Tab-separated table of C-alpha atoms in Angstrom:
chain	number	residue	atom	x	y	z
G	1	MET	CA	0.017	-0.013	0.007
G	2	THR	CA	1.355	3.362	-0.943
G	3	ILE	CA	0.863	6.029	1.766
G	4	THR	CA	2.324	9.225	0.018
G	5	ALA	CA	2.315	10.335	-3.586
G	6	GLN	CA	4.918	8.059	-4.996
G	7	ASP	CA	5.333	5.969	-8.167
G	8	SER	CA	6.047	2.620	-6.702
G	9	THR	CA	7.728	1.449	-9.812
G	10	GLN	CA	10.404	3.972	-9.523
G	11	THR	CA	13.984	2.714	-9.415
G	12	PRO	CA	14.448	2.242	-5.630
G	13	ALA	CA	18.057	3.103	-4.851
G	14	ALA	CA	21.506	3.787	-6.348
G	15	HIS	CA	23.586	0.787	-7.168
G	16	SER	CA	25.936	1.330	-4.225
G	17	ILE	CA	23.126	0.889	-1.788
G	18	ARG	CA	22.354	-2.794	-0.767
G	19	ASP	CA	19.022	-4.376	-1.435
G	20	GLY	CA	16.588	-3.741	1.413
G	21	ALA	CA	18.813	-1.048	3.022
G	22	PHE	CA	15.837	1.150	3.595
G	23	GLY	CA	13.130	-1.471	4.280
G	24	HIS	CA	9.935	-0.789	2.468
G	25	ALA	CA	10.884	2.860	1.600
G	26	THR	CA	10.503	3.417	-2.117
G	27	GLY	CA	11.887	6.916	-2.602
G	28	LEU	CA	11.874	10.542	-1.525
G	29	SER	CA	8.800	12.715	-2.364
G	30	CYS	CA	8.573	16.488	-2.321
G	31	ARG	CA	6.089	17.811	0.198
G	32	GLU	CA	5.406	20.855	-2.044
G	33	CYS	CA	5.355	19.666	-5.634
G	34	GLY	CA	5.146	15.925	-5.250
G	35	ALA	CA	8.108	15.142	-7.432
G	36	THR	CA	9.961	11.987	-6.542
G	37	GLN	CA	13.610	11.002	-6.488
G	38	GLU	CA	15.783	8.059	-5.424
G	39	LEU	CA	16.673	7.357	-1.874
G	40	GLY	CA	19.912	8.998	-0.855
G	41	PRO	CA	21.499	11.826	1.172
G	42	HIS	CA	19.024	14.438	-0.256
G	43	TYR	CA	16.721	16.700	1.660
G	44	VAL	CA	15.380	19.257	-0.775
G	45	CYS	CA	13.513	18.720	-4.019
G	46	SER	CA	15.679	19.173	-7.154
G	47	ASP	CA	12.703	20.766	-8.885
G	48	CYS	CA	11.296	23.330	-6.435
G	49	PHE	CA	13.613	23.069	-3.358
G	50	GLY	CA	10.783	21.870	-1.179
G	51	PRO	CA	11.413	19.488	1.686
G	52	LEU	CA	11.552	15.836	0.909
G	53	GLU	CA	10.122	12.958	2.919
G	54	ILE	CA	10.132	9.183	2.690
G	55	SER	CA	7.472	7.288	0.634
G	56	TYR	CA	6.718	3.657	1.258
G	57	ASP	CA	5.015	0.674	-0.188
G	58	PHE	CA	3.988	-0.987	3.162
G	59	PRO	CA	3.551	-4.688	3.445
G	60	ALA	CA	0.595	-6.086	5.386
G	61	VAL	CA	1.389	-5.580	9.067
G	62	THR	CA	-0.612	-6.914	11.977
G	63	ARG	CA	-0.799	-5.888	15.599
G	64	GLU	CA	0.470	-9.318	16.619
G	65	GLN	CA	3.548	-9.005	14.496
G	66	ILE	CA	4.375	-5.630	16.123
G	67	GLU	CA	3.669	-6.831	19.651
G	68	ALA	CA	6.098	-9.815	19.120
G	69	GLY	CA	8.798	-7.497	18.320
G	70	PRO	CA	11.493	-5.990	20.653
G	71	SER	CA	10.701	-3.512	23.374
G	72	ASN	CA	12.118	-0.547	21.467
G	73	ILE	CA	11.391	1.329	18.192
G	74	TRP	CA	12.510	-1.607	15.947
G	75	ARG	CA	9.158	-3.314	16.761
G	76	TYR	CA	7.899	-0.930	14.109
G	77	LYS	CA	10.808	-1.500	11.588
G	78	ALA	CA	8.364	-2.532	8.891
G	79	LEU	CA	7.161	1.052	8.938
G	80	LEU	CA	10.490	2.716	9.067
G	81	PRO	CA	13.271	3.346	6.481
G	82	VAL	CA	15.579	0.670	7.948
G	83	PRO	CA	16.712	-2.725	6.863
G	84	ASP	CA	15.023	-5.933	8.288
G	85	ASP	CA	18.202	-6.825	10.186
G	86	ILE	CA	18.429	-3.429	11.970
G	87	GLU	CA	18.631	-5.102	15.407
G	88	THR	CA	22.030	-6.588	14.540
G	89	SER	CA	23.762	-3.255	14.143
G	90	PRO	CA	24.904	-1.638	17.376
G	91	ASN	CA	22.543	1.091	18.433
G	92	LEU	CA	21.052	2.517	21.640
G	93	GLU	CA	17.675	0.703	21.112
G	94	PRO	CA	15.561	3.726	22.094
G	95	GLY	CA	11.821	3.864	22.387
G	96	PHE	CA	8.856	2.014	23.932
G	97	THR	CA	8.929	4.553	26.725
G	98	ARG	CA	6.250	4.631	29.339
G	99	LEU	CA	2.754	6.130	28.863
G	100	LEU	CA	1.635	7.207	32.308
G	101	ARG	CA	-1.913	7.861	33.439
G	102	ALA	CA	-1.606	11.371	35.017
G	103	ASP	CA	-4.630	11.571	37.391
G	104	ASN	CA	-3.075	13.984	39.799
G	105	LEU	CA	-2.135	16.510	37.084
G	106	ALA	CA	-5.496	15.931	35.403
G	107	ALA	CA	-7.225	16.807	38.689
G	108	GLU	CA	-5.064	19.922	39.058
G	109	LEU	CA	-5.913	21.161	35.591
G	110	GLY	CA	-9.513	20.012	35.525
G	111	LEU	CA	-9.169	17.394	32.862
G	112	THR	CA	-10.989	14.050	32.847
G	113	LYS	CA	-8.420	11.729	31.459
G	114	LEU	CA	-4.709	12.650	30.782
G	115	TRP	CA	-1.671	10.722	29.811
G	116	VAL	CA	2.028	11.713	29.849
G	117	LYS	CA	4.164	10.126	27.094
G	118	ASP	CA	7.506	10.250	28.924
G	119	ASP	CA	10.428	10.166	26.590
G	120	SER	CA	12.830	11.255	29.316
G	121	THR	CA	13.584	7.564	29.895
G	122	ASN	CA	15.236	7.096	26.557
G	123	PRO	CA	19.026	6.252	26.624
G	124	THR	CA	20.257	9.889	26.568
G	125	ASN	CA	17.039	11.099	28.333
G	126	SER	CA	15.219	12.634	25.412
G	127	PHE	CA	13.143	11.698	22.279
G	128	LYS	CA	16.099	12.564	20.112
G	129	ASP	CA	17.322	8.951	20.499
G	130	ARG	CA	14.437	7.913	18.274
G	131	VAL	CA	15.288	10.086	15.334
G	132	VAL	CA	18.970	9.573	15.672
G	133	ALA	CA	18.531	5.685	15.533
G	134	CYS	CA	16.840	6.130	12.099
G	135	ALA	CA	19.431	8.600	10.850
G	136	LEU	CA	22.278	6.391	11.999
G	137	SER	CA	20.833	3.459	10.029
G	138	ALA	CA	20.751	5.662	6.918
G	139	ALA	CA	24.229	6.889	7.514
G	140	ARG	CA	25.492	3.326	7.656
G	141	GLU	CA	23.754	2.254	4.496
G	142	LEU	CA	24.927	5.344	2.604
G	143	GLY	CA	28.529	4.616	3.625
G	144	SER	CA	28.996	7.905	5.600
G	145	ARG	CA	32.231	8.187	7.580
G	146	VAL	CA	31.230	11.114	9.853
G	147	PHE	CA	28.038	11.313	11.801
G	148	ALA	CA	27.108	14.985	12.631
G	149	CYS	CA	24.435	17.413	13.646
G	150	PRO	CA	23.714	21.080	14.566
G	151	SER	CA	21.771	20.941	17.863
G	152	THR	CA	20.116	22.813	20.584
G	153	GLY	CA	21.365	20.138	23.005
G	154	ASN	CA	19.279	16.984	23.128
G	155	LEU	CA	20.203	16.091	19.580
G	156	ALA	CA	23.914	16.557	20.335
G	157	ASN	CA	23.595	14.227	23.275
G	158	ALA	CA	21.900	11.561	21.132
G	159	VAL	CA	24.259	11.805	18.197
G	160	ALA	CA	27.361	11.625	20.330
G	161	ALA	CA	26.122	8.643	22.262
G	162	ALA	CA	24.790	6.802	19.166
G	163	GLY	CA	27.981	7.396	17.258
G	164	ALA	CA	30.063	6.106	20.210
G	165	ARG	CA	27.933	2.912	20.386
G	166	ALA	CA	28.132	2.403	16.600
G	167	GLY	CA	31.845	3.139	16.379
G	168	ILE	CA	31.554	5.934	13.892
G	169	LYS	CA	33.165	9.336	14.231
G	170	THR	CA	30.919	12.124	15.430
G	171	VAL	CA	31.033	15.839	15.293
G	172	VAL	CA	28.311	17.910	16.899
G	173	PHE	CA	27.841	21.655	16.585
G	174	ILE	CA	25.994	23.680	19.373
G	175	PRO	CA	25.333	27.311	20.246
G	176	SER	CA	28.041	28.431	22.706
G	177	ASN	CA	25.524	29.552	25.217
G	178	LEU	CA	23.850	26.193	25.531
G	179	GLU	CA	23.105	24.908	29.031
G	180	THR	CA	26.195	23.358	30.645
G	181	PRO	CA	24.604	19.946	31.409
G	182	LYS	CA	23.745	19.421	27.825
G	183	GLN	CA	27.286	20.355	26.788
G	184	VAL	CA	28.733	17.859	29.275
G	185	ASN	CA	26.224	15.133	28.192
G	186	SER	CA	27.693	15.430	24.654
G	187	ALA	CA	31.331	15.952	25.428
G	188	VAL	CA	31.424	12.792	27.537
G	189	TYR	CA	30.691	10.760	24.428
G	190	THR	CA	32.721	12.641	21.881
G	191	GLU	CA	35.838	14.624	21.630
G	192	ASN	CA	34.351	16.650	18.752
G	193	LEU	CA	31.953	18.983	20.398
G	194	ILE	CA	32.061	22.333	18.576
G	195	ALA	CA	30.549	25.364	20.247
G	196	VAL	CA	29.588	28.111	17.785
G	197	ASP	CA	29.166	31.724	18.588
G	198	GLY	CA	25.628	32.239	17.534
G	199	ASN	CA	22.048	30.871	17.977
G	200	TYR	CA	20.740	27.588	16.598
G	201	ASP	CA	19.820	29.039	13.224
G	202	ASP	CA	23.405	30.278	12.824
G	203	VAL	CA	24.730	26.753	13.802
G	204	ASN	CA	22.287	25.111	11.384
G	205	LYS	CA	23.356	27.437	8.549
G	206	LEU	CA	27.019	26.433	9.170
G	207	ALA	CA	26.123	22.762	9.136
G	208	SER	CA	24.370	23.063	5.841
G	209	GLU	CA	27.484	24.696	4.350
G	210	ILE	CA	29.715	21.938	5.604
G	211	ALA	CA	27.243	19.288	4.373
G	212	GLY	CA	27.552	20.857	0.903
G	213	GLU	CA	31.245	20.891	0.948
G	214	GLN	CA	32.376	17.716	2.707
G	215	ASP	CA	31.692	14.222	1.134
G	216	GLY	CA	30.854	11.449	3.502
G	217	TRP	CA	29.323	13.528	6.231
G	218	ALA	CA	25.859	12.561	7.436
G	219	PHE	CA	24.258	15.510	9.231
G	220	VAL	CA	21.300	13.848	10.771
G	221	ASN	CA	18.989	16.817	10.517
G	222	VAL	CA	20.338	18.263	7.343
G	223	ASN	CA	21.313	16.002	4.487
G	224	VAL	CA	19.760	12.719	5.910
G	225	ARG	CA	16.788	14.648	7.470
G	226	PRO	CA	14.091	12.646	5.660
G	227	PHE	CA	15.289	9.502	7.403
G	228	TYR	CA	15.915	11.174	10.684
G	229	ALA	CA	12.513	12.681	10.809
G	230	GLU	CA	10.810	9.287	10.364
G	231	GLY	CA	11.983	8.333	13.890
G	232	SER	CA	9.476	10.616	15.419
G	233	LYS	CA	6.653	8.566	13.956
G	234	THR	CA	7.404	5.874	16.594
G	235	LEU	CA	6.085	8.242	19.326
G	236	GLY	CA	2.704	8.139	17.557
G	237	TYR	CA	2.763	4.329	16.949
G	238	GLU	CA	3.603	3.697	20.661
G	239	ILE	CA	0.923	5.991	21.968
G	240	ALA	CA	-1.685	4.178	19.865
G	241	GLU	CA	-0.381	0.695	20.834
G	242	GLN	CA	-0.116	1.673	24.480
G	243	LEU	CA	-3.708	3.003	24.593
G	244	GLY	CA	-4.830	-0.602	23.315
G	245	TRP	CA	-4.618	0.195	19.645
G	246	ARG	CA	-6.627	3.232	19.458
G	247	LEU	CA	-6.019	7.042	19.051
G	248	PRO	CA	-6.459	9.667	21.703
G	249	ASP	CA	-8.970	12.540	21.308
G	250	GLN	CA	-6.271	15.274	21.505
G	251	ILE	CA	-2.528	15.560	21.929
G	252	VAL	CA	-0.235	18.405	22.873
G	253	ILE	CA	3.324	18.392	21.324
G	254	PRO	CA	6.144	20.875	21.755
G	255	VAL	CA	7.265	22.728	18.498
G	256	ALA	CA	10.800	23.475	17.671
G	257	SER	CA	11.372	22.741	13.986
G	258	GLY	CA	7.894	21.240	14.020
G	259	SER	CA	8.945	17.854	12.703
G	260	GLN	CA	7.870	15.870	15.691
G	261	LEU	CA	4.225	17.183	15.502
G	262	THR	CA	4.035	16.507	11.775
G	263	LYS	CA	5.479	12.924	12.124
G	264	VAL	CA	3.203	11.997	15.013
G	265	HIS	CA	0.212	13.039	12.758
G	266	LYS	CA	1.760	11.023	9.924
G	267	ALA	CA	2.040	8.002	12.237
G	268	PHE	CA	-1.642	8.289	13.268
G	269	ARG	CA	-2.665	8.437	9.564
G	270	GLU	CA	-0.527	5.457	8.663
G	271	LEU	CA	-1.971	3.340	11.446
G	272	VAL	CA	-5.408	4.074	10.093
G	273	ALA	CA	-4.471	3.360	6.515
G	274	LEU	CA	-2.944	0.047	7.569
G	275	GLY	CA	-6.134	-0.979	9.503
G	276	LEU	CA	-4.243	-1.077	12.817
G	277	VAL	CA	-6.474	1.483	14.532
G	278	GLU	CA	-10.003	2.872	13.873
G	279	ASP	CA	-10.162	6.193	12.293
G	280	LYS	CA	-11.328	9.026	14.479
G	281	PRO	CA	-10.694	12.795	14.825
G	282	VAL	CA	-7.554	13.702	16.820
G	283	LYS	CA	-7.084	17.372	17.664
G	284	ILE	CA	-3.452	18.233	17.527
G	285	TYR	CA	-2.000	21.193	19.562
G	286	GLY	CA	1.465	22.797	19.330
G	287	ALA	CA	3.378	24.305	22.242
G	288	GLN	CA	6.090	27.022	22.095
G	289	ALA	CA	7.706	29.408	24.517
G	290	THR	CA	6.900	33.068	24.005
G	291	GLY	CA	10.503	33.941	23.519
G	292	CYS	CA	10.602	31.859	20.420
G	293	SER	CA	7.009	31.484	19.137
G	294	PRO	CA	6.912	32.090	15.412
G	295	VAL	CA	4.412	29.278	14.775
G	296	SER	CA	2.146	30.335	17.607
G	297	GLU	CA	2.241	33.932	16.392
G	298	ALA	CA	1.376	32.791	12.858
G	299	PHE	CA	-1.595	30.732	14.178
G	300	ARG	CA	-2.828	33.602	16.267
G	301	GLN	CA	-2.606	36.125	13.401
G	302	GLY	CA	-4.082	33.728	10.883
G	303	TRP	CA	-1.020	33.709	8.710
G	304	ASP	CA	-0.125	31.017	6.165
G	305	ALA	CA	3.653	31.748	6.482
G	306	ILE	CA	6.062	31.835	9.369
G	307	LYS	CA	7.925	35.045	10.141
G	308	PRO	CA	11.405	34.105	11.626
G	309	VAL	CA	12.358	35.446	15.044
G	310	ARG	CA	15.531	35.699	17.134
G	311	PRO	CA	14.995	33.336	20.029
G	312	ASP	CA	15.136	34.579	23.596
G	313	THR	CA	13.870	31.938	25.893
G	314	ILE	CA	15.010	29.480	28.651
G	315	ALA	CA	13.467	26.710	26.572
G	316	LYS	CA	16.529	26.272	24.385
G	317	SER	CA	15.513	22.954	23.012
G	318	LEU	CA	12.590	24.789	21.306
G	319	ALA	CA	14.740	27.837	20.357
G	320	ILE	CA	14.577	27.563	16.513
G	321	GLY	CA	13.564	30.976	15.143
G	322	ASN	CA	12.958	29.743	11.626
G	323	PRO	CA	11.368	26.361	11.997
G	324	ALA	CA	11.536	24.216	8.869
G	325	ASP	CA	8.209	22.486	9.380
G	326	GLY	CA	6.378	25.453	10.742
G	327	ILE	CA	3.919	25.801	7.914
G	328	TYR	CA	3.106	22.138	8.038
G	329	VAL	CA	2.372	22.484	11.817
G	330	LEU	CA	-0.004	25.332	11.084
G	331	ASP	CA	-1.841	23.186	8.494
G	332	ILE	CA	-2.149	20.172	10.715
G	333	CYS	CA	-3.352	22.121	13.818
G	334	ARG	CA	-5.883	23.968	11.777
G	335	GLU	CA	-7.120	20.909	9.846
G	336	THR	CA	-7.616	18.776	13.033
G	337	GLY	CA	-9.287	21.526	15.028
G	338	GLY	CA	-6.271	22.032	17.302
G	339	ALA	CA	-4.187	25.177	17.889
G	340	VAL	CA	-0.700	26.520	18.574
G	341	ALA	CA	0.020	28.515	21.763
G	342	ASP	CA	2.832	29.797	23.812
G	343	ILE	CA	3.702	30.667	27.416
G	344	SER	CA	6.258	32.901	29.155
G	345	ASP	CA	9.459	31.606	30.728
G	346	ASP	CA	8.078	32.030	34.220
G	347	GLU	CA	5.086	29.830	33.196
G	348	VAL	CA	7.501	27.282	31.765
G	349	ARG	CA	9.359	27.089	35.239
G	350	ASP	CA	5.975	26.834	37.070
G	351	ALA	CA	4.903	24.010	34.850
G	352	ILE	CA	8.052	22.077	35.409
G	353	VAL	CA	7.418	22.184	39.139
G	354	LEU	CA	3.710	21.465	38.609
G	355	LEU	CA	4.467	18.197	36.698
G	356	ALA	CA	7.172	17.178	39.163
G	357	ARG	CA	4.947	17.591	42.282
G	358	THR	CA	1.865	16.033	40.803
G	359	GLU	CA	3.233	13.115	38.916
G	360	GLY	CA	6.896	12.682	39.996
G	361	ILE	CA	8.249	13.417	36.490
G	362	PHE	CA	11.015	15.946	36.254
G	363	THR	CA	10.938	17.473	32.847
G	364	GLU	CA	13.281	19.779	30.955
G	365	THR	CA	12.107	23.286	29.742
G	366	ALA	CA	10.527	21.836	26.559
G	367	GLY	CA	8.312	19.545	28.662
G	368	GLY	CA	7.610	22.465	30.944
G	369	THR	CA	6.479	24.450	27.928
G	370	THR	CA	4.199	21.669	26.789
G	371	VAL	CA	2.551	21.101	30.148
G	372	GLY	CA	2.285	24.935	30.629
G	373	VAL	CA	0.587	25.327	27.234
G	374	LEU	CA	-1.750	22.478	28.089
G	375	LYS	CA	-2.784	24.387	31.232
G	376	LYS	CA	-3.205	27.563	29.308
G	377	LEU	CA	-5.354	25.837	26.592
G	378	VAL	CA	-7.634	24.375	29.301
G	379	GLU	CA	-7.948	27.690	31.207
G	380	THR	CA	-8.780	29.608	28.001
G	381	GLY	CA	-11.368	27.014	26.834
G	382	VAL	CA	-9.481	26.123	23.749
G	383	LEU	CA	-8.960	22.512	24.740
G	384	ASP	CA	-11.922	20.378	25.770
G	385	PRO	CA	-11.166	18.953	29.350
G	386	GLU	CA	-13.671	16.124	28.858
G	387	LEU	CA	-11.748	14.535	26.046
G	388	GLU	CA	-8.900	12.027	26.507
G	389	THR	CA	-5.653	13.957	26.235
G	390	VAL	CA	-2.039	13.012	25.740
G	391	VAL	CA	0.882	15.374	26.472
G	392	ILE	CA	4.402	14.609	25.421
G	393	ASN	CA	7.412	15.064	27.739
G	394	THR	CA	10.407	15.176	25.453
G	395	GLY	CA	13.393	15.255	27.944
G	396	HIS	CA	14.737	15.081	31.390
G	397	GLY	CA	14.951	17.993	33.823
G	398	LEU	CA	18.427	17.165	34.887
G	399	LYS	CA	19.528	18.724	31.620
G	400	THR	CA	18.057	22.109	32.497
G	401	LEU	CA	18.495	22.397	36.284
G	402	ASP	CA	19.236	26.089	36.073
G	403	ALA	CA	15.688	26.740	35.006
G	404	VAL	CA	14.164	25.893	38.371
G	405	THR	CA	17.066	26.389	40.846
G	406	SER	CA	15.514	29.738	41.914
G	407	LEU	CA	12.186	28.052	42.616
G	408	VAL	CA	13.091	24.971	44.695
G	409	GLY	CA	15.371	24.146	47.502
G	410	PRO	CA	15.427	23.245	51.232
G	411	ALA	CA	12.203	24.129	53.110
G	412	ALA	CA	14.393	24.999	56.085
G	413	THR	CA	17.893	24.576	57.476
G	414	ILE	CA	17.857	23.219	61.097
G	415	ALA	CA	20.152	21.913	63.814
G	416	PRO	CA	20.405	18.114	64.027
G	417	THR	CA	18.010	17.887	66.947
G	418	TYR	CA	14.310	16.719	67.230
G	419	GLN	CA	13.454	19.973	68.934
G	420	ALA	CA	14.753	21.945	65.982
G	421	PHE	CA	12.642	19.793	63.719
G	422	VAL	CA	9.591	20.563	65.922
G	423	ASP	CA	10.345	24.182	66.035
G	424	ALA	CA	10.622	24.450	62.231
G	425	ASP	CA	6.919	23.572	62.036
G	426	ILE	CA	7.365	21.876	58.661
G	427	VAL	CA	4.511	19.290	58.769
């Protein structure tokens, strides 16, 4: 079955690529003009320069086949651009993270049924391990000798760790003002952590220039971006499977480049097309921090284009001023009856503490943004509190400790005596 516009009779791959290297992927299709081209390290259409994505000719897949697979993203390998023997290649085996019923947070916000998809339990404590796993497979099959990325932090961590595990040279580029924990979490895995004086958009531009000049470099989110982006689909697959093979009523997803939101939507549509879940409306909401909210601003203004901004927010994981998938996020949120909203940095901090003290989940600033936007959407009547809702936590709070150090700490400092404890009147 063909999911996207694609001539399934197209020549599948260059002669240097082994048979089955990309599973059931059949080519790259342009999201703007629909033109197709062969699988390879390409990310823009040769006709119109639109973004490319993977097309497939999926086989028949059953729930039982998926459930019999490993407890990681490779249980969905038939739906990804990876070879059938992907498990034999050293990788971090990310995915199949917990989906937690969040009754305490739901009660606090006035929701009937709420779930948290907690991707902070991935190998490097963020959802980026999913996308990097797919990009690493593509890099291997394309014969790349360097595995690289521009990053706001989590991707750098994931690329550095995955490269170490795979035994491939890694080079990661980050903004020089990135949070120290994220820098350390990359540098411990690779000696090639490059800090660039500039914001993420400056770093991404540099990476694109290097990718165009250096042969054999696989920049996971540049020249192998179509493969990389497909890893985010596994979030959608897992949510549906963990809900008992059904879709939620609505979902709130953080927006940086916007790729995660578009791929979760794609995953839901693929599951419906394959007959693995029943079709139903799913409202999709995007979350941004006010200090970098070009998609939210476009949604609010009714624009069809994204006006780039210079980021200024503590939510550095979301600090992409010119999001590549921004216009597609707008389309999906509008078409599904959802919305895109943003909150201030103070609201991000408060939401981090709220999630921690209601559900025992310590999230980074991106997750705080998502929970905070969920709260705002409920309070403003945009999101229906009676519908079943999923919110995605993309990373662990240990990576962004500075965000909440001013809000939390010891309730008291007392002498080591029982009387001092009583006098403190803590409980």
